PDB file of C-alpha atoms and ligand atoms in Angstrom:
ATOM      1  CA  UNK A   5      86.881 -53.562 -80.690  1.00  0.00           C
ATOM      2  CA  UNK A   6      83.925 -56.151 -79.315  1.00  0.00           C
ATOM      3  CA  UNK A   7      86.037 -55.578 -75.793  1.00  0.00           C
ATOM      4  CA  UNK A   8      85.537 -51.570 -76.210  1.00  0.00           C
ATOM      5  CA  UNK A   9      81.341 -52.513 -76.971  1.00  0.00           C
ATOM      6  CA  UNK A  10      81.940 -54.508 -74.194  1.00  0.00           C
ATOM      7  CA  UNK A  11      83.265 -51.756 -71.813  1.00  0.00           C
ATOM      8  CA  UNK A  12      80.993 -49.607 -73.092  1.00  0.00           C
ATOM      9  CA  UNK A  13      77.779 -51.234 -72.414  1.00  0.00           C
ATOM     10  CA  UNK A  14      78.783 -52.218 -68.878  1.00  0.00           C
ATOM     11  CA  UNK A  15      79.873 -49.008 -68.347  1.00  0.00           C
ATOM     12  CA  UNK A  16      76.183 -47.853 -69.405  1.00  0.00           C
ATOM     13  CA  UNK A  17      74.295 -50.658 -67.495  1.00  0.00           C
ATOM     14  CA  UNK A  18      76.344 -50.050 -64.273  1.00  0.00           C
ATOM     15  CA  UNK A  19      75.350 -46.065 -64.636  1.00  0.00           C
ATOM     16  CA  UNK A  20      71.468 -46.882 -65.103  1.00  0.00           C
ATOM     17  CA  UNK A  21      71.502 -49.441 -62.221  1.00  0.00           C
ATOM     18  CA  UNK A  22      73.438 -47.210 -60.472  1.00  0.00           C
ATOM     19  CA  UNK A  23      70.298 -44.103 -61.231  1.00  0.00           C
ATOM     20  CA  UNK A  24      67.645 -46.693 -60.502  1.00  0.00           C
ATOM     21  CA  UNK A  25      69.273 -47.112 -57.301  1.00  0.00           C
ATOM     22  CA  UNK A  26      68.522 -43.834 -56.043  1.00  0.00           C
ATOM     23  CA  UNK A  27      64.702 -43.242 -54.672  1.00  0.00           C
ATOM     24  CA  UNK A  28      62.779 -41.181 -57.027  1.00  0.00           C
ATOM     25  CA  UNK A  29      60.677 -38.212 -55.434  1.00  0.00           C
ATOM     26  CA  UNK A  30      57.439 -37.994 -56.687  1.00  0.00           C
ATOM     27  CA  UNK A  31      54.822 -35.381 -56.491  1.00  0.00           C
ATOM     28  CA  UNK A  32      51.002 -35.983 -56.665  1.00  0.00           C
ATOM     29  CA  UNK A  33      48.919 -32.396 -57.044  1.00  0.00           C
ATOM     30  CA  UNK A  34      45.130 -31.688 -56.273  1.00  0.00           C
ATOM     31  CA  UNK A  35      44.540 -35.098 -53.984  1.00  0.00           C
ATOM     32  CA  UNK A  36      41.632 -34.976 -51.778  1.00  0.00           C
ATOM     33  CA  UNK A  37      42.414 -37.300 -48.747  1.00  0.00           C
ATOM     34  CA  UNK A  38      39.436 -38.980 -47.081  1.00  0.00           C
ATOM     35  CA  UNK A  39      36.569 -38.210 -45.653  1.00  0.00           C
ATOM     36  CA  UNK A  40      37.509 -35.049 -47.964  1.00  0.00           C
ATOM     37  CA  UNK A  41      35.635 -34.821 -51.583  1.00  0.00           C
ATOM     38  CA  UNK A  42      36.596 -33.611 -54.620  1.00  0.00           C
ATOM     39  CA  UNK A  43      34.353 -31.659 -56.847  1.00  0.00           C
ATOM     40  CA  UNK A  44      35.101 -28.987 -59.010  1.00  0.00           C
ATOM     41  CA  UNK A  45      38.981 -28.774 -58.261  1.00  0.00           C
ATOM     42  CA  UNK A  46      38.513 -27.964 -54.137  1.00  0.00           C
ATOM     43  CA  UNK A  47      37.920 -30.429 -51.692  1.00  0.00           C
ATOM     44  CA  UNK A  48      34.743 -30.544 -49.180  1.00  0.00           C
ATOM     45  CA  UNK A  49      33.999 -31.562 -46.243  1.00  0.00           C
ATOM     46  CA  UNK A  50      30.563 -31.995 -44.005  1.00  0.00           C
ATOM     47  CA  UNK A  51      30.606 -30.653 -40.250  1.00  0.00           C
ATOM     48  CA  UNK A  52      29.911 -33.262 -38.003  1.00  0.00           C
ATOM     49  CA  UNK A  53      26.886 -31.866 -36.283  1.00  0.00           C
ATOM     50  CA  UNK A  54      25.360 -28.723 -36.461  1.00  0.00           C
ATOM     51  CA  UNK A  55      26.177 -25.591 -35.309  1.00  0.00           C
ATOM     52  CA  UNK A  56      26.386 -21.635 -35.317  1.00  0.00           C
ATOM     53  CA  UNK A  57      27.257 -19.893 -38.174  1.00  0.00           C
ATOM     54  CA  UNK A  58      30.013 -18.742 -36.255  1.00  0.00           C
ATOM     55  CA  UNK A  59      30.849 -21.866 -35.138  1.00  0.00           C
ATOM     56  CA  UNK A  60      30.752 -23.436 -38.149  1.00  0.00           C
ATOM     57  CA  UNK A  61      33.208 -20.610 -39.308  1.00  0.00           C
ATOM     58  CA  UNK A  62      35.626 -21.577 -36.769  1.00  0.00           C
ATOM     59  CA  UNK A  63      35.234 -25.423 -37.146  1.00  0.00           C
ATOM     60  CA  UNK A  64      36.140 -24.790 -40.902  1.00  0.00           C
ATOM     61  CA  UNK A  65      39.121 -22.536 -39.832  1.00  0.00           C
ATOM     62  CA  UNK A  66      40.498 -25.197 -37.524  1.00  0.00           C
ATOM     63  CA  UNK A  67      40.498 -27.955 -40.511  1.00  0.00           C
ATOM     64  CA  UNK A  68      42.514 -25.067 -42.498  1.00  0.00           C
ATOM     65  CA  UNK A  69      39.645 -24.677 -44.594  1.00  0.00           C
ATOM     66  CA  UNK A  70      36.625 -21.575 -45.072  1.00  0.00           C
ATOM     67  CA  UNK A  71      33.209 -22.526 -44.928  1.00  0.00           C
ATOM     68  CA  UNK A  72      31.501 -22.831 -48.385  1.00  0.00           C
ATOM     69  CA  UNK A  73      29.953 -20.384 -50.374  1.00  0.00           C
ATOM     70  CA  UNK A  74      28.607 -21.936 -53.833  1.00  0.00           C
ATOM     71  CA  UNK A  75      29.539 -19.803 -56.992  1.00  0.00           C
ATOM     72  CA  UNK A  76      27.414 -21.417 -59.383  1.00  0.00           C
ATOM     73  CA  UNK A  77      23.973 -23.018 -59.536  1.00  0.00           C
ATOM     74  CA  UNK A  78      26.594 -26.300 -59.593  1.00  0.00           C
ATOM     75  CA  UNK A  79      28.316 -26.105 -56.975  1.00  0.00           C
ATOM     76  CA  UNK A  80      25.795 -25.045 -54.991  1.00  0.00           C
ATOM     77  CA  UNK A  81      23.467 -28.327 -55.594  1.00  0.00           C
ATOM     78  CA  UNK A  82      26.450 -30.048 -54.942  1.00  0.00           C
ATOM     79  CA  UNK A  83      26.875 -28.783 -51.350  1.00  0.00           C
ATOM     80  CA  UNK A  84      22.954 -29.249 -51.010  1.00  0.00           C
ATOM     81  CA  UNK A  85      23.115 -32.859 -51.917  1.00  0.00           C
ATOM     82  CA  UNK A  86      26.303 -33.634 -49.697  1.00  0.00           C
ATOM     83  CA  UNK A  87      24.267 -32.953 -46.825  1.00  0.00           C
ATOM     84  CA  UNK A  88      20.986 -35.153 -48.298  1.00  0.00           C
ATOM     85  CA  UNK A  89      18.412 -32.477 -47.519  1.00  0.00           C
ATOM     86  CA  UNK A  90      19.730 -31.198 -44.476  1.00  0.00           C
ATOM     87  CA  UNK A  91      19.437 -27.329 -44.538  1.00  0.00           C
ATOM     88  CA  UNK A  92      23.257 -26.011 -44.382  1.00  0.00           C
ATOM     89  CA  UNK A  93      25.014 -22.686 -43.913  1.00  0.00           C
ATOM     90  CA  UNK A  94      26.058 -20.494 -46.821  1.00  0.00           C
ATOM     91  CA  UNK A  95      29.111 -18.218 -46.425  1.00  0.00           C
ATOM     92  CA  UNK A  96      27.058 -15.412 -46.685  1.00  0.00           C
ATOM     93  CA  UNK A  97      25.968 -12.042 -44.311  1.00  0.00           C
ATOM     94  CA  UNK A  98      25.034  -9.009 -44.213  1.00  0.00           C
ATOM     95  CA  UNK A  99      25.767  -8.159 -40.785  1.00  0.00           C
ATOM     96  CA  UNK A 100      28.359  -5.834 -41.784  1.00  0.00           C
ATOM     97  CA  UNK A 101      25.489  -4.124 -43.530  1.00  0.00           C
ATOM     98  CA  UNK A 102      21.946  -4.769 -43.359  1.00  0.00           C
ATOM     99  CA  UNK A 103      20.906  -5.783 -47.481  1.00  0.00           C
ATOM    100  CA  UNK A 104      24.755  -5.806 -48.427  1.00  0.00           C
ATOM    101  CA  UNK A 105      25.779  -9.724 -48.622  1.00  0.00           C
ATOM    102  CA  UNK A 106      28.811 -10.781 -48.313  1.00  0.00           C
ATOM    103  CA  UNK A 107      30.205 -14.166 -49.128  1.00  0.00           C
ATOM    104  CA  UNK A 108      33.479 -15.832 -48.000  1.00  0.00           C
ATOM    105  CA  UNK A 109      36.250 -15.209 -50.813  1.00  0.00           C
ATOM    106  CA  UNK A 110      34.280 -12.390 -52.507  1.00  0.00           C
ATOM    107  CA  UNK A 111      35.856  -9.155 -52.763  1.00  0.00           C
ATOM    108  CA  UNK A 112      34.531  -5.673 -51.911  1.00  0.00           C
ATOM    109  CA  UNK A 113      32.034  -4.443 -54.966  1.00  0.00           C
ATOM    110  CA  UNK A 114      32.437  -7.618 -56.441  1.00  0.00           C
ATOM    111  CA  UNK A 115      29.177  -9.483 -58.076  1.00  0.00           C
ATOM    112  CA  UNK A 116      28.305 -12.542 -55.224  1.00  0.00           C
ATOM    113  CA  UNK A 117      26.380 -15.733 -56.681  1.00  0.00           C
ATOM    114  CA  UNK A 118      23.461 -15.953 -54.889  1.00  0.00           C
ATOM    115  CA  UNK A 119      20.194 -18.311 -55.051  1.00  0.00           C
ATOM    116  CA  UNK A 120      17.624 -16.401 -52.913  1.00  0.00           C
ATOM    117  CA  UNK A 121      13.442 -17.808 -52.524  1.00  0.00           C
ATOM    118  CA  UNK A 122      11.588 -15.544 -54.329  1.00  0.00           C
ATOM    119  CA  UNK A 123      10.905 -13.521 -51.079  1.00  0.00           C
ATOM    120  CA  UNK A 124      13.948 -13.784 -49.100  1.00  0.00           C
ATOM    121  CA  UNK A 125      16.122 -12.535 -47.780  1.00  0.00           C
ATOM    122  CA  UNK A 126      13.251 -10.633 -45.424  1.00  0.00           C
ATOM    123  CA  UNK A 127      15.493 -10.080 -42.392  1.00  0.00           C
ATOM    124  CA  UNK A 128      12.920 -11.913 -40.259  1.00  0.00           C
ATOM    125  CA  UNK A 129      12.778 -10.014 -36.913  1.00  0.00           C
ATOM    126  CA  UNK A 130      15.373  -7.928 -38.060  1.00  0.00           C
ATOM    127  CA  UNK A 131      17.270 -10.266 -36.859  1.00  0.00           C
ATOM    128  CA  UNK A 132      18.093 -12.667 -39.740  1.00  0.00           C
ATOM    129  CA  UNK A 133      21.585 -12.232 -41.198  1.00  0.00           C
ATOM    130  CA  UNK A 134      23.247 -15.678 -42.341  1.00  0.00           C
ATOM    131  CA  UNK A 135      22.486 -17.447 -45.588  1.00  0.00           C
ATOM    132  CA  UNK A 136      21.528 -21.004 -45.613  1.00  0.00           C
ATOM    133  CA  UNK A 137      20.079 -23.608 -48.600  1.00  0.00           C
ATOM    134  CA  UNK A 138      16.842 -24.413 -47.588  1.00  0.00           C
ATOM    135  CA  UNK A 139      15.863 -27.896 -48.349  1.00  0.00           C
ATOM    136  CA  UNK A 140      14.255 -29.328 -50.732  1.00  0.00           C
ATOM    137  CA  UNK A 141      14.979 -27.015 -53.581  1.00  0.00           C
ATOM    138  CA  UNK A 142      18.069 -25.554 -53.161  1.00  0.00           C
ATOM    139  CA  UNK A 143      17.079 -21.864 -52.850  1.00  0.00           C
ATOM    140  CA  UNK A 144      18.339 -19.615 -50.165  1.00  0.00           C
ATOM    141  CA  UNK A 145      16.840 -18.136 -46.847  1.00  0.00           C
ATOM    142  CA  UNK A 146      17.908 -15.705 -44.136  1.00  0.00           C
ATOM    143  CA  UNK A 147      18.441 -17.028 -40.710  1.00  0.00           C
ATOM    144  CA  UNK A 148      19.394 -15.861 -37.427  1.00  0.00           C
ATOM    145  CA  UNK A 149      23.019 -17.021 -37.251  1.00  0.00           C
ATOM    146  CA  UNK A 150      22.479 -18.202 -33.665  1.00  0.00           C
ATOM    147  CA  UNK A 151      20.470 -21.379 -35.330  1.00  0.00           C
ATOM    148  CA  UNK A 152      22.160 -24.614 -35.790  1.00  0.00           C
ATOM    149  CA  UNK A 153      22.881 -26.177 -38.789  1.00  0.00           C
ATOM    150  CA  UNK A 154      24.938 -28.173 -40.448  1.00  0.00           C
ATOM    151  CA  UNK A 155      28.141 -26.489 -42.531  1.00  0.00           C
ATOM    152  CA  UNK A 156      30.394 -27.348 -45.436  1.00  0.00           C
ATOM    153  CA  UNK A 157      34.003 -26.596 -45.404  1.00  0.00           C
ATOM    154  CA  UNK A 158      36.109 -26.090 -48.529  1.00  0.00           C
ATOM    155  CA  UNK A 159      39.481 -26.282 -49.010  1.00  0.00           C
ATOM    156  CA  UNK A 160      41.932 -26.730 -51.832  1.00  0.00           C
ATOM    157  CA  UNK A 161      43.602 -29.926 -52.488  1.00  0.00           C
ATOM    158  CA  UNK A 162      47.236 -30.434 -50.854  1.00  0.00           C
ATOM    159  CA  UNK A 163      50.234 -31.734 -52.854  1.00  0.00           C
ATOM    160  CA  UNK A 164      51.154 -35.167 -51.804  1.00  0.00           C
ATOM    161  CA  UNK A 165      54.581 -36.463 -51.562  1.00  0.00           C
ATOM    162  CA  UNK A 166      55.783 -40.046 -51.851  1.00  0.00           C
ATOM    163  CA  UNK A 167      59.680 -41.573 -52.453  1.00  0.00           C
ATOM    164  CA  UNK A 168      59.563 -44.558 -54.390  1.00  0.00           C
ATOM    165  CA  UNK A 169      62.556 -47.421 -54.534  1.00  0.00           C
ATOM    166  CA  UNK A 170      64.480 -48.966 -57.192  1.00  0.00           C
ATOM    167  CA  UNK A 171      61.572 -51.607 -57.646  1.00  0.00           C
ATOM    168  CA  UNK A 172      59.065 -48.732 -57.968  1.00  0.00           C
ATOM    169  CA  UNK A 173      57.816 -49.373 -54.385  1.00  0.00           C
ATOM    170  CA  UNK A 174      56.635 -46.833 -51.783  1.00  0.00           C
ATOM    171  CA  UNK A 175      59.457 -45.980 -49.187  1.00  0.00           C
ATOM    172  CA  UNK A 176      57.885 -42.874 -47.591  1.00  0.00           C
ATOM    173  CA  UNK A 177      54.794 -40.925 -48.410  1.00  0.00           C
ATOM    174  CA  UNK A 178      56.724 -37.647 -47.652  1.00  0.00           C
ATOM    175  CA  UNK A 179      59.736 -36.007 -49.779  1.00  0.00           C
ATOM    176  CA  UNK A 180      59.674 -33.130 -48.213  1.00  0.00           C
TER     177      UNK A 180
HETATM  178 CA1  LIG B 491      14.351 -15.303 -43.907  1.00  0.00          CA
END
């Protein structure tokens, strides 16, 4: 009988060794890598210098990201104060239609968050069609889109992949 209990537990030690053995895949969600932050469940990210709004569109697009447009009175102070008072691009125009913003993400007839100065947008010239924050307090203004300024680009985190060994230790930092 002890020999059976015997059998038995090597049996059952040799099969968990055996499991432990093989290098677990593990998954890590929502991970912001640097010089990405996280706030608010996306992850953001400064352009290096300043530029069009177009450009700033297109440097976004290239880092697989859209340029920002805040949502909520939040997010929006958070973009202001990643950029420490420099004025920054919104996601927001009315080119399309003179009066009728549009924000990255925002869908036709849908209501937009917006944070306007009391009297702007004015369409300076006629010629001002891209949102920005204007430092210091946060509140929006019109600008020509051929200024330069700086940009934040939002993105949403990527799943991370790592294989861990039998000891727990990192073997790859892709499963995929
Ligand atoms: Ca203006």
């Amino acid at each position: 009988m002890s020999c059976f209990v015997y059998i038995f537990v090597s049996l059952a030690l040799f099969l968990s060794s055996g499991l432990n053995l093989s290098p677990s895949c593990n998954r890590r969600h929502g991970l912001c890598t640097a010089p990405w932050k996280k706030w608010g469940g996306s992850c953001y990210l400064i352009t290096q210098k300043p530029l069009t709004y177009d450009d700033a569109r297109e440097a976004c697009r290239r880092l697989g990201a859209k340029m920002a447009a805040p949502r909520s009175d939040q997010e929006n102070d958070f973009l202001a104060n990643l950029t420490q008072g420099s004025e920054i691009w919104v996601a927001c125009t009315d080119r399309r239609q003179e009066g009728e913003w549009e924000c990255e993400g925002s869908q036709d007839g849908e209501r937009i968050y917006t944070n306007w100065i009391d009297d702007q947008p004015d369409n300076g010239g006629g010629k001002e069609h891209c949102a920005a924050i204007w430092s210091p307090d946060n509140k929006w203004n019109d600008y020509r889109c051929k200024r330069d300024l700086l940009a934040v680009c939002k993105r949403q985190p990527r799943t991370h992949c790592f294989t861990t060994n039998s000891e727990g230790r990192l073997e790859a930092d892709s499963c995929l």
